[in-house]
C-alpha cells in the first residue's frame, strides 16, 4: 500500500459508464494504478497525466487550521446527507481551491479506499490532524456514529479557531500601535528633524533643553538606524526562539500574559472556554475522563493550566471527583466548578461543560470588542503625543526668538 508521501496528483480524461466525457484530478502513485482505480469507478481513462506543479507559489497556499475546520464540517455534512465516505472525499476535494488541501484530501481518500480506517489515514498526517482529532474520529468509527462524531469535531474546531482568531485580533491592535508609532517617529527623526537642525545652526543662541534632547536622538538614529533595526529584528527573533525552545521562558510568558490588564482577562476567558469545550467534546465522544483530561491539558494553550489539568487528571485517577480536583487548583472560575458539580451529579457533564464554553466564548467576544473600542482613541493619543512632542521641540527655538524680537 502506498503511503501518502509517495502519492502525486494526476489529471485524467475519460468516458464514464453512460458514455459521457469526464475529466478531473485524482491522487495516486503511478498512472497505471490511477487508471486501475478509475476503472473500478466505472471510468475508462483515455488520458492520465501527472499534474504539473505551478512555476511559482510552491503548489498552493499552506494548509491552515481553518482549512481543516472547513474540511471537517463539509465531511460531516456529506455523511449526514447519507453520502458514502469515499464519495464524500471526492465531492469535498472537488470544491477546494487550495491545491495542497486538495492533495491532502485525495491522499486520505486513497488510503480509505484501499481499506485503511479513516482515523488511521488521518494519523499519517500529524501536522494537520492531532491526536485529539484522530482519537475522536476513531471513537466515531468504533461506535458506528462517525457522522455524529464528525459534526461534534467540526463544531469543536470552528469554536476553537474562532477563539484563536479573537485572541489574535486582541493582540494585533497593541502591536500595531507600537509599530505605527515607531515608524512615524523614525521618519520624523530621520527626515524632518534634520531640516530644523540646519536652520537652528544659524541662530547663534542657546537652544532649549528639550530641543537639544530631540536633536541628539535624531543624530543617533541617523547614525545607527541600521544597527537599531537589526537589533529590533534580532530581539523579536530571539524572543520567538526562546518561547519555542525554552520551557522556563515560555512558562514565564504564559504567566505574564495572564497578568496583563484587559488582555490577561481575554486570555483567561479563552483558556477556560477551550478547557470546557475540549472536555465536553471528548467526554461526549465516550472518551474515558482520565484520557479526556490528558487531551484537554494540551488544548488549553497555557502552561499554567496545562500543569493544573495534569494534576487534576492524577487526582481523578485516584477516585477524587472532578469538581473537587478542579477546586483544589484554585485557578478555575466558580461557574465552571459549580456547573461541573451539577453535571457530575446529573450525569450530563458534557452538556454542562458546553454551556460553560458558550458563556466564556461570548465573554471573549465582548472583551475583544471593548478592547478594540478602547484602542482606537489610544492609537490617536499615542501618535498625537509623539508627533506633537517632536513638533513642539522643533518650534520652541522659533517661539523664543519671536518673544525676543
Short mmCIF file of C-alpha atoms in Angstrom, two decimals, residues 14-279:
data_model
loop_
_atom_site.label_atom_id
_atom_site.label_comp_id
_atom_site.label_asym_id
_atom_site.label_seq_id
_atom_site.Cartn_x
_atom_site.Cartn_y
_atom_site.Cartn_z
CA UNK A 14 -12.11 9.56 -20.00
CA UNK A 15 -15.60 8.20 -20.55
CA UNK A 16 -17.96 7.02 -17.80
CA UNK A 17 -20.45 4.13 -17.87
CA UNK A 18 -23.08 6.30 -19.58
CA UNK A 19 -20.70 7.25 -22.38
CA UNK A 20 -20.30 10.82 -21.17
CA UNK A 21 -16.92 12.52 -21.24
CA UNK A 22 -15.46 13.16 -17.79
CA UNK A 23 -12.30 14.76 -16.50
CA UNK A 24 -10.82 15.61 -13.15
CA UNK A 25 -7.99 15.06 -10.71
CA UNK A 26 -7.10 12.02 -8.62
CA UNK A 27 -4.25 11.14 -6.28
CA UNK A 28 -2.13 8.06 -6.93
CA UNK A 29 1.32 6.52 -7.08
CA UNK A 30 1.55 5.99 -10.84
CA UNK A 31 -0.54 6.49 -13.96
CA UNK A 32 -1.11 2.71 -14.25
CA UNK A 33 -2.54 2.46 -10.74
CA UNK A 34 -4.63 5.58 -11.34
CA UNK A 35 -6.12 4.01 -14.49
CA UNK A 36 -6.95 0.88 -12.50
CA UNK A 37 -8.57 2.97 -9.78
CA UNK A 38 -10.63 4.89 -12.35
CA UNK A 39 -11.69 1.60 -13.95
CA UNK A 40 -13.08 0.47 -10.58
CA UNK A 41 -15.09 3.71 -10.50
CA UNK A 42 -16.51 2.98 -13.95
CA UNK A 43 -14.35 5.45 -15.84
CA UNK A 44 -12.49 4.36 -18.99
CA UNK A 45 -9.43 6.64 -18.81
CA UNK A 46 -8.20 7.91 -22.20
CA UNK A 47 -5.55 10.23 -20.79
CA UNK A 48 -3.79 10.24 -17.42
CA UNK A 49 -1.01 12.75 -16.81
CA UNK A 50 0.77 13.85 -13.68
CA UNK A 51 -0.38 17.36 -12.79
CA UNK A 52 2.37 19.90 -13.42
CA UNK A 53 3.42 21.94 -10.42
CA UNK A 54 2.98 25.69 -10.81
CA UNK A 55 6.13 27.68 -11.60
CA UNK A 56 5.61 29.94 -8.61
CA UNK A 57 3.90 29.54 -5.24
CA UNK A 58 5.07 26.04 -4.30
CA UNK A 59 1.87 24.25 -5.32
CA UNK A 60 -0.66 26.37 -3.47
CA UNK A 61 -1.18 28.11 -0.16
CA UNK A 62 -0.17 26.47 3.09
CA UNK A 63 -2.89 24.46 4.81
CA UNK A 64 -4.28 26.35 7.79
CA UNK A 65 -6.29 25.12 10.80
CA UNK A 66 -9.24 26.96 9.28
CA UNK A 67 -8.94 24.74 6.18
CA UNK A 68 -9.08 21.67 8.42
CA UNK A 69 -12.14 23.03 10.22
CA UNK A 70 -13.94 23.63 6.91
CA UNK A 71 -12.96 20.16 5.66
CA UNK A 72 -14.35 18.57 8.83
CA UNK A 73 -17.63 20.47 8.54
CA UNK A 74 -18.02 19.51 4.87
CA UNK A 75 -17.34 15.83 5.62
CA UNK A 76 -19.87 15.92 8.47
CA UNK A 77 -22.47 17.46 6.15
CA UNK A 78 -21.81 14.89 3.40
CA UNK A 79 -22.11 11.94 5.75
CA UNK A 80 -25.24 13.31 7.43
CA UNK A 81 -26.77 13.52 3.96
CA UNK A 82 -26.08 9.82 3.51
CA UNK A 83 -23.17 10.17 1.05
CA UNK A 84 -20.67 7.26 1.31
CA UNK A 85 -17.36 8.13 2.95
CA UNK A 86 -15.14 7.67 -0.14
CA UNK A 87 -17.52 9.63 -2.35
CA UNK A 88 -17.62 12.39 0.28
CA UNK A 89 -13.88 12.86 -0.14
CA UNK A 90 -14.32 13.27 -3.91
CA UNK A 91 -17.09 15.85 -3.52
CA UNK A 92 -15.21 17.86 -0.88
CA UNK A 93 -11.90 17.75 -2.80
CA UNK A 94 -13.61 18.99 -5.96
CA UNK A 95 -14.77 22.15 -4.22
CA UNK A 96 -11.41 23.02 -2.63
CA UNK A 97 -9.39 25.85 -4.21
CA UNK A 98 -6.19 25.25 -2.25
CA UNK A 99 -4.11 22.73 -4.24
CA UNK A 100 -2.26 21.47 -1.16
CA UNK A 101 -5.51 20.90 0.71
CA UNK A 102 -6.97 19.08 -2.28
CA UNK A 103 -3.91 16.83 -2.45
CA UNK A 104 -4.21 16.09 1.28
CA UNK A 105 -7.89 15.15 0.95
CA UNK A 106 -7.24 12.93 -2.06
CA UNK A 107 -4.35 11.15 -0.33
CA UNK A 108 -6.61 10.39 2.66
CA UNK A 109 -9.30 9.26 0.24
CA UNK A 110 -6.91 6.81 -1.43
CA UNK A 111 -5.93 5.35 1.95
CA UNK A 112 -9.57 4.87 2.95
CA UNK A 113 -10.49 3.43 -0.47
CA UNK A 114 -7.67 0.90 -0.05
CA UNK A 115 -9.21 -0.38 3.19
CA UNK A 116 -7.49 1.78 5.81
CA UNK A 117 -9.70 3.22 8.55
CA UNK A 118 -10.42 6.95 8.47
CA UNK A 119 -8.61 7.52 11.78
CA UNK A 120 -5.52 5.61 10.66
CA UNK A 121 -5.40 7.59 7.41
CA UNK A 122 -5.55 10.82 9.41
CA UNK A 123 -2.76 9.67 11.74
CA UNK A 124 -0.39 9.67 8.75
CA UNK A 125 -0.74 13.48 8.64
CA UNK A 126 0.08 14.56 12.23
CA UNK A 127 0.95 18.06 11.01
CA UNK A 128 -2.74 18.71 10.28
CA UNK A 129 -4.60 16.20 12.49
CA UNK A 130 -3.53 15.99 16.14
CA UNK A 131 -4.05 13.06 18.50
CA UNK A 132 -7.31 14.51 19.81
CA UNK A 133 -8.77 14.74 16.29
CA UNK A 134 -7.70 11.21 15.36
CA UNK A 135 -8.92 9.70 18.66
CA UNK A 136 -12.34 11.27 18.25
CA UNK A 137 -12.66 10.00 14.68
CA UNK A 138 -11.59 6.56 15.87
CA UNK A 139 -14.28 6.66 18.58
CA UNK A 140 -16.86 7.56 15.95
CA UNK A 141 -15.82 4.69 13.72
CA UNK A 142 -15.80 2.19 16.58
CA UNK A 143 -19.26 3.26 17.80
CA UNK A 144 -20.77 3.38 14.30
CA UNK A 145 -21.67 7.06 14.66
CA UNK A 146 -18.96 8.65 12.53
CA UNK A 147 -21.27 11.31 11.06
CA UNK A 148 -22.32 12.46 14.54
CA UNK A 149 -18.73 12.50 15.73
CA UNK A 150 -17.58 14.48 12.68
CA UNK A 151 -20.30 17.02 13.42
CA UNK A 152 -19.04 17.38 17.00
CA UNK A 153 -15.43 17.66 15.84
CA UNK A 154 -16.43 20.28 13.25
CA UNK A 155 -18.22 22.34 15.91
CA UNK A 156 -15.23 21.98 18.21
CA UNK A 157 -12.75 23.07 15.51
CA UNK A 158 -14.92 26.01 14.44
CA UNK A 159 -15.33 27.27 18.00
CA UNK A 160 -11.63 26.78 18.76
CA UNK A 161 -10.50 28.62 15.64
CA UNK A 162 -12.97 31.42 16.35
CA UNK A 163 -11.46 31.86 19.82
CA UNK A 164 -7.93 31.87 18.37
CA UNK A 165 -8.97 34.49 15.82
CA UNK A 166 -10.37 36.67 18.61
CA UNK A 167 -7.14 36.36 20.61
CA UNK A 168 -5.04 37.27 17.56
CA UNK A 169 -7.29 40.27 16.96
CA UNK A 170 -6.83 41.39 20.57
CA UNK A 171 -3.05 41.02 20.34
CA UNK A 172 -2.74 42.66 16.92
CA UNK A 173 -4.07 46.05 17.99
CA UNK A 174 -1.46 46.81 20.69
CA UNK A 175 1.32 45.57 18.42
CA UNK A 176 0.08 47.77 15.58
CA UNK A 177 0.03 50.79 17.90
CA UNK A 178 3.69 50.23 18.76
CA UNK A 179 4.73 49.53 15.15
CA UNK A 180 2.96 52.59 13.73
CA UNK A 181 4.33 54.80 16.50
CA UNK A 182 7.89 53.59 15.90
CA UNK A 183 7.66 54.05 12.11
CA UNK A 184 6.19 57.56 12.33
CA UNK A 185 8.73 58.62 14.96
CA UNK A 186 11.63 57.19 12.92
CA UNK A 187 10.51 59.06 9.77
CA UNK A 188 10.29 62.33 11.68
CA UNK A 189 13.68 61.85 13.35
CA UNK A 190 15.45 60.88 10.11
CA UNK A 191 13.74 63.17 7.57
CA UNK A 192 12.07 66.11 9.35
CA UNK A 193 14.21 66.92 12.39
CA UNK A 194 17.48 67.29 10.38
CA UNK A 195 15.84 70.06 8.33
CA UNK A 196 15.18 72.03 11.50
CA UNK A 197 18.71 71.28 12.77
CA UNK A 198 20.22 73.08 9.75
CA UNK A 199 18.05 76.11 10.48
CA UNK A 200 18.96 76.14 14.19
CA UNK A 201 22.71 76.10 13.40
CA UNK A 202 22.46 79.69 12.14
CA UNK A 203 20.67 81.05 15.23
CA UNK A 204 23.80 81.59 17.31
CA UNK A 205 21.80 81.22 20.54
CA UNK A 206 21.34 78.51 23.14
CA UNK A 207 18.59 76.04 22.25
CA UNK A 208 16.01 74.76 24.78
CA UNK A 209 16.96 71.56 26.60
CA UNK A 210 14.00 69.67 25.09
CA UNK A 211 15.09 70.65 21.58
CA UNK A 212 18.70 69.62 22.25
CA UNK A 213 17.45 66.27 23.56
CA UNK A 214 15.40 65.60 20.39
CA UNK A 215 18.30 66.68 18.15
CA UNK A 216 20.64 64.27 19.98
CA UNK A 217 18.17 61.42 19.45
CA UNK A 218 17.82 62.36 15.77
CA UNK A 219 21.59 62.29 15.26
CA UNK A 220 21.87 58.91 16.97
CA UNK A 221 19.04 57.42 14.88
CA UNK A 222 20.55 58.75 11.64
CA UNK A 223 23.95 57.34 12.53
CA UNK A 224 22.88 53.98 13.97
CA UNK A 225 19.49 53.33 12.30
CA UNK A 226 20.71 50.14 10.61
CA UNK A 227 22.06 48.69 13.87
CA UNK A 228 18.86 49.70 15.69
CA UNK A 229 16.76 47.99 13.01
CA UNK A 230 18.88 44.82 13.18
CA UNK A 231 18.63 44.93 16.99
CA UNK A 232 14.83 45.11 16.90
CA UNK A 233 14.54 42.27 14.37
CA UNK A 234 17.11 40.22 16.26
CA UNK A 235 15.30 40.75 19.56
CA UNK A 236 12.00 39.60 18.08
CA UNK A 237 13.68 36.52 16.60
CA UNK A 238 15.49 35.65 19.86
CA UNK A 239 12.31 36.05 21.93
CA UNK A 240 10.42 33.87 19.49
CA UNK A 241 13.07 31.14 19.59
CA UNK A 242 13.25 31.30 23.39
CA UNK A 243 9.48 30.94 23.62
CA UNK A 244 9.61 27.84 21.40
CA UNK A 245 12.74 26.18 22.78
CA UNK A 246 12.99 27.24 26.43
CA UNK A 247 10.29 25.79 28.68
CA UNK A 248 11.05 28.10 31.66
CA UNK A 249 10.86 31.14 29.36
CA UNK A 250 7.59 30.05 27.75
CA UNK A 251 6.10 29.34 31.19
CA UNK A 252 7.13 32.82 32.34
CA UNK A 253 5.47 34.32 29.24
CA UNK A 254 2.28 32.34 29.90
CA UNK A 255 2.16 33.62 33.49
CA UNK A 256 2.81 37.19 32.31
CA UNK A 257 0.02 37.00 29.72
CA UNK A 258 -2.48 36.19 32.46
CA UNK A 259 -1.40 39.25 34.49
CA UNK A 260 -1.66 41.83 31.70
CA UNK A 261 -4.55 44.30 32.05
CA UNK A 262 -7.55 43.52 29.82
CA UNK A 263 -5.51 41.22 27.55
CA UNK A 264 -4.89 38.92 30.53
CA UNK A 265 -8.63 38.70 31.10
CA UNK A 266 -9.19 37.81 27.43
CA UNK A 267 -6.52 35.09 27.62
CA UNK A 268 -8.01 33.75 30.87
CA UNK A 269 -11.54 33.51 29.47
CA UNK A 270 -10.32 31.90 26.25
CA UNK A 271 -8.40 29.24 28.24
CA UNK A 272 -11.49 28.40 30.30
CA UNK A 273 -13.58 28.26 27.12
CA UNK A 274 -11.12 25.89 25.41
CA UNK A 275 -10.89 23.74 28.55
CA UNK A 276 -14.67 23.37 28.78
CA UNK A 277 -15.17 22.91 25.03
CA UNK A 278 -12.48 20.24 24.69
CA UNK A 279 -13.58 18.29 27.78
#
